[in-house]
Tab-separated table of C-alpha atoms in Angstrom:
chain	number	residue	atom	x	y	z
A	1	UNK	CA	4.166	42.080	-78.216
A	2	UNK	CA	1.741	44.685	-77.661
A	3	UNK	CA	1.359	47.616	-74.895
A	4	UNK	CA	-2.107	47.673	-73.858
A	5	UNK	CA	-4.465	49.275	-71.438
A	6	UNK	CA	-7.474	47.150	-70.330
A	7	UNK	CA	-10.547	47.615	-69.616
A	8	UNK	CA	-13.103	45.231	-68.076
A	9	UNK	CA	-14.826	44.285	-64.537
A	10	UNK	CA	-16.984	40.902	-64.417
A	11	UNK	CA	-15.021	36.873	-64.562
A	12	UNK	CA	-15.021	37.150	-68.039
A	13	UNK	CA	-13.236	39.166	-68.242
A	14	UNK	CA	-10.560	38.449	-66.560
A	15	UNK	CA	-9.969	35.143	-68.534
A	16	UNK	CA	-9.051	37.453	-71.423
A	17	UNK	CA	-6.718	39.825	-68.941
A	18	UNK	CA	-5.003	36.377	-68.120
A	19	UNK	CA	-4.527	35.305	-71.444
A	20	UNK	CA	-2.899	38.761	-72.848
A	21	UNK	CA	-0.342	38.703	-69.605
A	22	UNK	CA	0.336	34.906	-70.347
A	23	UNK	CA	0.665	35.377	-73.747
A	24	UNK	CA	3.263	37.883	-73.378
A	25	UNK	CA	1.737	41.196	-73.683
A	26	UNK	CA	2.423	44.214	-71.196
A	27	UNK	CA	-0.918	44.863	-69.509
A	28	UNK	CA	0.228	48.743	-68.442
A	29	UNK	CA	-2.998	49.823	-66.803
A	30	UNK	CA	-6.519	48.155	-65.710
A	31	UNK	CA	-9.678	49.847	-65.755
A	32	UNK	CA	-12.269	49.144	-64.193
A	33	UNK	CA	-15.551	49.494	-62.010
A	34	UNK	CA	-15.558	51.416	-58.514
A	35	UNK	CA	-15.463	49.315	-55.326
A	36	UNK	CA	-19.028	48.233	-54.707
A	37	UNK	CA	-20.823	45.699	-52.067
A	38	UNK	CA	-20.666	42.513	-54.037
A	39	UNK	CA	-22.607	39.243	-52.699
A	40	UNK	CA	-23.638	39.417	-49.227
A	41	UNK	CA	-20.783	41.603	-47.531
A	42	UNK	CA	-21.085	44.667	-46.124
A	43	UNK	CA	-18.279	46.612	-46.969
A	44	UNK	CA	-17.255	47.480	-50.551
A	45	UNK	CA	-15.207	45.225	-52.396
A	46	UNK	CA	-12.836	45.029	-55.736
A	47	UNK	CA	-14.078	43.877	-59.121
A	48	UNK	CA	-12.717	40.748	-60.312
A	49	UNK	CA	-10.991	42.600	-62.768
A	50	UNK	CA	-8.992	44.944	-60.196
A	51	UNK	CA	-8.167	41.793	-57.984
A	52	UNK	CA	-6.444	39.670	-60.820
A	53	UNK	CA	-4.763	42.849	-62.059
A	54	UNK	CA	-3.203	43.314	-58.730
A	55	UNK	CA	-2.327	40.031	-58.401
A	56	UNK	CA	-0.893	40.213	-61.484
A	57	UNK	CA	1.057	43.392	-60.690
A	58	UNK	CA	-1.161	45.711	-63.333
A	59	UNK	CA	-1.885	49.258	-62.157
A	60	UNK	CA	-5.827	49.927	-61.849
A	61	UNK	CA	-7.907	53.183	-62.008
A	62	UNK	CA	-11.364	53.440	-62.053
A	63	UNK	CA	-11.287	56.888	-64.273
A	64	UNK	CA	-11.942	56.036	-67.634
A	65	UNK	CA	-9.812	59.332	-68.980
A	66	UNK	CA	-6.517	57.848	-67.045
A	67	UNK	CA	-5.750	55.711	-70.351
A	68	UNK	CA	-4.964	58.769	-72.942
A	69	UNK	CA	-1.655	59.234	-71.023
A	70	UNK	CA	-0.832	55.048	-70.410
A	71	UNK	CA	1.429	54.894	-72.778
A	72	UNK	CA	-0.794	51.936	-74.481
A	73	UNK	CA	-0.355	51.261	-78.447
A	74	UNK	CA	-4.140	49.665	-77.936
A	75	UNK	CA	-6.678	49.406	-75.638
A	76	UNK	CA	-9.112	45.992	-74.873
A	77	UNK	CA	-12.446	46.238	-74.140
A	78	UNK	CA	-13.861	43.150	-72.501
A	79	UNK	CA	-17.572	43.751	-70.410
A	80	UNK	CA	-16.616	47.008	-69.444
A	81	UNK	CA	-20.317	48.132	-68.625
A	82	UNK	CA	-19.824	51.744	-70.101
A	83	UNK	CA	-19.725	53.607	-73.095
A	84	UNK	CA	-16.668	54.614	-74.124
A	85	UNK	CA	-16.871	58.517	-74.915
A	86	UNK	CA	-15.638	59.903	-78.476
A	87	UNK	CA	-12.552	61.365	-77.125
A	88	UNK	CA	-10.616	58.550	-75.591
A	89	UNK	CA	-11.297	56.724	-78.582
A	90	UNK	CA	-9.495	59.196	-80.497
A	91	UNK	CA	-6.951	59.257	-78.273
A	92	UNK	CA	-6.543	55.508	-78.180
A	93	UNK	CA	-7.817	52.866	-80.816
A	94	UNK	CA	-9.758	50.388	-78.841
A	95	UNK	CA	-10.660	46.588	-79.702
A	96	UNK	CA	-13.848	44.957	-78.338
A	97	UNK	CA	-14.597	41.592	-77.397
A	98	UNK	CA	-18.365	41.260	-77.905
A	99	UNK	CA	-20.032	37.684	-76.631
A	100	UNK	CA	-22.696	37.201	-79.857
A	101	UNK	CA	-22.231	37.089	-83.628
A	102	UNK	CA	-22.755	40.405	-84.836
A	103	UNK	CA	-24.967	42.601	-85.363
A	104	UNK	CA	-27.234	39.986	-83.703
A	105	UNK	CA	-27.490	41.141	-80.302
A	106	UNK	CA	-25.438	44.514	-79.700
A	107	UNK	CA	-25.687	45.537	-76.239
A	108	UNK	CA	-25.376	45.091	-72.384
A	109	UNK	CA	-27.144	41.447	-72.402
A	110	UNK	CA	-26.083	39.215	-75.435
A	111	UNK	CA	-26.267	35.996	-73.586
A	112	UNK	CA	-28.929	36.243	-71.541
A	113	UNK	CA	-30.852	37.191	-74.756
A	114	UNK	CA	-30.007	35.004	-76.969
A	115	UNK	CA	-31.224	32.440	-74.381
A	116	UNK	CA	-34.293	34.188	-74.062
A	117	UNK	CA	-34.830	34.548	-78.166
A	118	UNK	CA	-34.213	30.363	-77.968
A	119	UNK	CA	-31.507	31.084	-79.922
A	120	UNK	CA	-28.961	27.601	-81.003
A	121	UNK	CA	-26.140	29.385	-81.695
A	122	UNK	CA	-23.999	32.377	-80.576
A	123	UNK	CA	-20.678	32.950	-80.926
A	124	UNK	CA	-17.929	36.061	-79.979
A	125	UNK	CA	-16.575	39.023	-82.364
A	126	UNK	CA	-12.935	41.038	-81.902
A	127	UNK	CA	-13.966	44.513	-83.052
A	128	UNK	CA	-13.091	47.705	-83.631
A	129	UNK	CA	-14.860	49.866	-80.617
A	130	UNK	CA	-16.319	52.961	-82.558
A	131	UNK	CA	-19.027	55.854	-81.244
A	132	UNK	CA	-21.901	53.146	-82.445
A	133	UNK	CA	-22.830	50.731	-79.828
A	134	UNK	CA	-21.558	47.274	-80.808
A	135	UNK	CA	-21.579	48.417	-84.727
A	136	UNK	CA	-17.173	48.513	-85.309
A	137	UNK	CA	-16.514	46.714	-88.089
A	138	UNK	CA	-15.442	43.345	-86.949
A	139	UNK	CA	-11.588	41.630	-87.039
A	140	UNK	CA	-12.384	37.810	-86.196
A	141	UNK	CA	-15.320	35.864	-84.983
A	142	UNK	CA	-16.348	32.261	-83.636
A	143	UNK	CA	-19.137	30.317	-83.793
A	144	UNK	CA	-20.607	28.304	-80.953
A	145	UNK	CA	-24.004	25.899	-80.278
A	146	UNK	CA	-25.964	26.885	-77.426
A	147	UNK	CA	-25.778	23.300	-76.094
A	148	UNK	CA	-29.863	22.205	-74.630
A	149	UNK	CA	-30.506	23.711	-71.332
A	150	UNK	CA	-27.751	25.446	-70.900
A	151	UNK	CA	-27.724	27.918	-68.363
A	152	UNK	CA	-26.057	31.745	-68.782
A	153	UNK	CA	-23.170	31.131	-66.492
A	154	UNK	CA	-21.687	28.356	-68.043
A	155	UNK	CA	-22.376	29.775	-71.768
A	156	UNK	CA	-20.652	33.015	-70.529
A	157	UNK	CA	-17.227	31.042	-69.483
A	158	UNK	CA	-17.392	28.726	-73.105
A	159	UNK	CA	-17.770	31.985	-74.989
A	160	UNK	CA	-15.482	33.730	-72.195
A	161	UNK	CA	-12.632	31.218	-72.805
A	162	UNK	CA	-13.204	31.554	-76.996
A	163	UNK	CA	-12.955	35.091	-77.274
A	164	UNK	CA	-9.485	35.124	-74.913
A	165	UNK	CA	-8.163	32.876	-77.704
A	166	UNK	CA	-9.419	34.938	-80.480
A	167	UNK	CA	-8.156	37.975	-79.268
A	168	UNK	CA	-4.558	36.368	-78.742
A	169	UNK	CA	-4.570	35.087	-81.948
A	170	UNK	CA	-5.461	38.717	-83.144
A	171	UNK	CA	-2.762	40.080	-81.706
A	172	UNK	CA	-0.132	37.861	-82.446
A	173	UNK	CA	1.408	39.915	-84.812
A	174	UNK	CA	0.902	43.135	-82.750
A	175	UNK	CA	-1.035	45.711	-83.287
A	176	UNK	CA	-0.828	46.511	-86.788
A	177	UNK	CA	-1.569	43.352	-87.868
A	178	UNK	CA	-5.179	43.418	-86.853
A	179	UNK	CA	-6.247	44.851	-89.623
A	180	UNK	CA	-9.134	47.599	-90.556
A	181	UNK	CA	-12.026	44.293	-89.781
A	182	UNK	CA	-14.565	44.141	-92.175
A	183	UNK	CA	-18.280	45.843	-91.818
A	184	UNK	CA	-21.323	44.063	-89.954
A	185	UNK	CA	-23.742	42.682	-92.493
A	186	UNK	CA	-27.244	41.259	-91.554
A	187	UNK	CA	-29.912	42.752	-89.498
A	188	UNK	CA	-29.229	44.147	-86.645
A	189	UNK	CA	-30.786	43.417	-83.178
A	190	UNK	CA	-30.253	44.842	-79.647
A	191	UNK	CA	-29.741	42.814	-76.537
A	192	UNK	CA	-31.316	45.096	-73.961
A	193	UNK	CA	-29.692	45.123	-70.138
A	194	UNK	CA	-32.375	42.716	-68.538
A	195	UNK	CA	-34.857	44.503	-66.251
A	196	UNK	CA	-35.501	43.088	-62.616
A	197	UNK	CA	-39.436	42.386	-63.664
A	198	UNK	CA	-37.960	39.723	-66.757
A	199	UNK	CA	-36.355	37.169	-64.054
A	200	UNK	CA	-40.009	37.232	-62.038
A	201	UNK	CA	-41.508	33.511	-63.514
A	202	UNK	CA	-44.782	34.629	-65.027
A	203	UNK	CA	-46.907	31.520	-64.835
A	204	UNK	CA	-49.328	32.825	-67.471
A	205	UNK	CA	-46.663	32.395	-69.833
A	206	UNK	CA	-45.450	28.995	-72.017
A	207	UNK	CA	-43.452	26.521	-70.186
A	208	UNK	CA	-40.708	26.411	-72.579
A	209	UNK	CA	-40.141	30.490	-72.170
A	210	UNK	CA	-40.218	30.199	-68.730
A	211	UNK	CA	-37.435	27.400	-68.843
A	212	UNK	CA	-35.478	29.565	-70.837
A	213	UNK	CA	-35.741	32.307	-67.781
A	214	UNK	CA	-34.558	29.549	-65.226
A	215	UNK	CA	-31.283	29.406	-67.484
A	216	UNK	CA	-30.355	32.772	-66.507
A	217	UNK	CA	-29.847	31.772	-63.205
A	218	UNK	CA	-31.670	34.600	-61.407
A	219	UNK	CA	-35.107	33.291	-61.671
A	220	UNK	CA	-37.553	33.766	-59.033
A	221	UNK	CA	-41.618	33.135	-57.923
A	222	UNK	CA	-42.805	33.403	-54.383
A	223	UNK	CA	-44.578	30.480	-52.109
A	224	UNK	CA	-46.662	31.111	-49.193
A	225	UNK	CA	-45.586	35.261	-49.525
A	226	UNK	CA	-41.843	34.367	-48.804
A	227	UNK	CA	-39.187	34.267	-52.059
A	228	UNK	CA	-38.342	31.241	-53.979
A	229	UNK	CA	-35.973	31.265	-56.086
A	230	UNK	CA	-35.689	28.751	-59.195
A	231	UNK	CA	-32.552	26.900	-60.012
A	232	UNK	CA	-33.281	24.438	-62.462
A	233	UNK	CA	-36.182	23.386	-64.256
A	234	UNK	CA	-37.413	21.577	-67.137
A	235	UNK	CA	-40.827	22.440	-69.864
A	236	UNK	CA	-43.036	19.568	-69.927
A	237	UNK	CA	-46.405	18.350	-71.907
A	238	UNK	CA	-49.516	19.045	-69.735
A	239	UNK	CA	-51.618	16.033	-70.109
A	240	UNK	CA	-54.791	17.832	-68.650
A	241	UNK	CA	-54.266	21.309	-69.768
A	242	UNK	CA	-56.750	23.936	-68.743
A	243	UNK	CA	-57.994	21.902	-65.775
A	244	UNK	CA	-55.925	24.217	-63.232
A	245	UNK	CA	-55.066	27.818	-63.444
A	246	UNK	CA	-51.464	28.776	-63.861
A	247	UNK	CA	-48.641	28.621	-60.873
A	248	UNK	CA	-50.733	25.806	-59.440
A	249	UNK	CA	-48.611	22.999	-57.765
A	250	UNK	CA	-48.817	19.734	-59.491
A	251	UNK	CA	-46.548	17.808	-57.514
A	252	UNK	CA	-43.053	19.468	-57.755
A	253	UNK	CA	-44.258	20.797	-61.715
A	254	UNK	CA	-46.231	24.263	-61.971
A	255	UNK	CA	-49.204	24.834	-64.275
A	256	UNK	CA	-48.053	27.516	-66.750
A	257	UNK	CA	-49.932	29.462	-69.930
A	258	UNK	CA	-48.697	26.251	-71.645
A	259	UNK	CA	-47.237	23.032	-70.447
A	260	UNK	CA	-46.194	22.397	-66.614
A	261	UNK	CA	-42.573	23.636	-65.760
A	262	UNK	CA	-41.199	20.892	-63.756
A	263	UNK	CA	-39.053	21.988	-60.877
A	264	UNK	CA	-35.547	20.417	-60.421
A	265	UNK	CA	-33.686	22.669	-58.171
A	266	UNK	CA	-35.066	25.242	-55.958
A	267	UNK	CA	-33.997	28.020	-53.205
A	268	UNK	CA	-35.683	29.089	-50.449
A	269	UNK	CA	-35.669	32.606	-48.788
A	270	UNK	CA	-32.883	32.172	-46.272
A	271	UNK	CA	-32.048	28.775	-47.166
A	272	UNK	CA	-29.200	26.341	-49.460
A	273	UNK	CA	-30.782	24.949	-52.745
A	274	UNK	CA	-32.339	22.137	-52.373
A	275	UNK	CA	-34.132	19.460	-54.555
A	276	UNK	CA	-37.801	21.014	-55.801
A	277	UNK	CA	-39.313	17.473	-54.283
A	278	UNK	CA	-37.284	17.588	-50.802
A	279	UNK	CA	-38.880	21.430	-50.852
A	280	UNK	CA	-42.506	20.216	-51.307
A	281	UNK	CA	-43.037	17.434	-49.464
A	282	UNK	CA	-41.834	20.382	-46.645
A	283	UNK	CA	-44.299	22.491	-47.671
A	284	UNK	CA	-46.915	20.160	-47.583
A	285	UNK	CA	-49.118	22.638	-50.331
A	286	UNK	CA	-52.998	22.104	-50.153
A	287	UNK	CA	-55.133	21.436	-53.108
A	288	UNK	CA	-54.917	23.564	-55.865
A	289	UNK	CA	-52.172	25.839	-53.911
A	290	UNK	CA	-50.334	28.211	-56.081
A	291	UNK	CA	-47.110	29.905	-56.783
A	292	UNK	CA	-46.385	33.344	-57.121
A	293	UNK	CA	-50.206	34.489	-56.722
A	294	UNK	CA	-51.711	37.984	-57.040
A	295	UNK	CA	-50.437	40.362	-54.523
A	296	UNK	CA	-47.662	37.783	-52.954
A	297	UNK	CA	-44.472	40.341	-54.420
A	298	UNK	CA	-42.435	40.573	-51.626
């Protein structure tokens, strides 16, 4: 078994903490994001990362530079959030565990754009962390179907729970057995961290790419200059197109660029989600009323 420091901060991560503690491994320091106000709280509160590694009895830091003197044969990279700087990597060989199929997608957002691309397939890679973002060569990959509509958080824990296994399988003969990995091949494309603006439902734009923002879970319009957000939704045919301008209500559906998105699932400023219908026949919208309309931003 294998002495390793680890570093990571979201859920995902900590599926592949759990797995290297239950799989025998000694876990001999956690790193991880600063305390920050998470969710609606006002004080400051632990990653998920730092929470299961105390509960699991794992020291934690949140300096970066603490795991050059661990003690750890390896470190394990899983949605850290940061670069890793040239010198701890030659202080300490790292492995990453990188949620696409390399080099498709190298960056912060890999899920959430490979949604976005209307991508059917993704996958994870074990690899070798190098200087290069996302471009080690790689040590084990698997494949998986983005299954129709799926939405970001439940893609994140499928891929989540495959790269845990892959990287236990990688290290089951410790560290040496990992291997060199073999180089990337293919063209390379970057999956950039998604900017607030991208999650705003632009109704000027096709139905189906607008469904494929709803899947990331963050999607949002406005209504009547208050915040709506959009939970689930579906890209239909527009059997009159061009006879209303886009974000008008049709029902619970919205005229878009192309198509109507139907809405399935909304959330109200201030409110619990709801069902889109139960949400319009309370807002009782006039003829031809529109979402998200010039100058309603708040």
């Amino acid at each position: 078994m294998a002495r390793l420091a680890f570093l990571g901060s979201p859920p995902a991560a900590v599926v592949a903490l759990e797995a290297l503690v239950g799989a025998g491994h000694d876990v001999v320091l956690a790193v991880t994001r600063a305390d920050a106000r998470r969710g609606r709280g006002p004080a400051p509160g632990p990653s998920p990362v730092k929470r299961a590694a105390l509960d699991l009895g794992i020291p934690v830091t949140h300096r970066l530079a603490e795991v050059t003197g661990a003690g750890a044969e390896l470190g394990v990279v899983v949605a850290y959030g940061r670069i890793v700087p040239v010198a701890v990597l030659d202080a300490l060989a790292m492995v990453n565990v990188h949620f696409s199929l390399l080099p498709r997608w190298r960056g912060a957002a890999p899920v959430e754009r490979a949604i976005l691309a209307g991508d059917e397939e993704t996958g994870v890679c074990l690899m070798r962390l190098e200087a290069g973002l996302d471009t080690g060569p790689v040590l084990g990959r698997v494949r998986l179907g983005i299954e129709d509509g799926e939405h970001a958080g439940p893609l994140t824990a499928r891929l989540a729970r495959a790269g845990a296994a892959l990287l236990v399988d990688g290290l089951a003969g410790g560290v040496e057995a990992l291997g060199p990995g073999v180089p990337q091949e293919g063209e390379a494309t970057y999956a950039a961290k998604l900017e607030p603006s991208e999650l705003r439902l632009d109704w000027t734009r096709p139905a189906l790419e607008l469904e494929r923002v709803v899947r990331l879970d963050r999607a949002w319009t406005t209504a009547r200059h208050e915040r709506l957000r959009v939970l689930e939704a579906r890209a239909e045919p527009d059997p009159t197109p061009g006879a209303d301008p886009p974000g008008t209500l049709r029902g619970s559906a919205v005229v878009t660029g192309a198509g109507l998105l139907a809405l399935l699932e909304v959330q109200p400023a201030g409110r619990r989600p709801m069902a889109a219908e139960a949400w319009r026949r309370g807002l009782r919208p006039g003829p031809g009323e529109r979402l998200g309309a010039i100058g309603d931003d708040r």
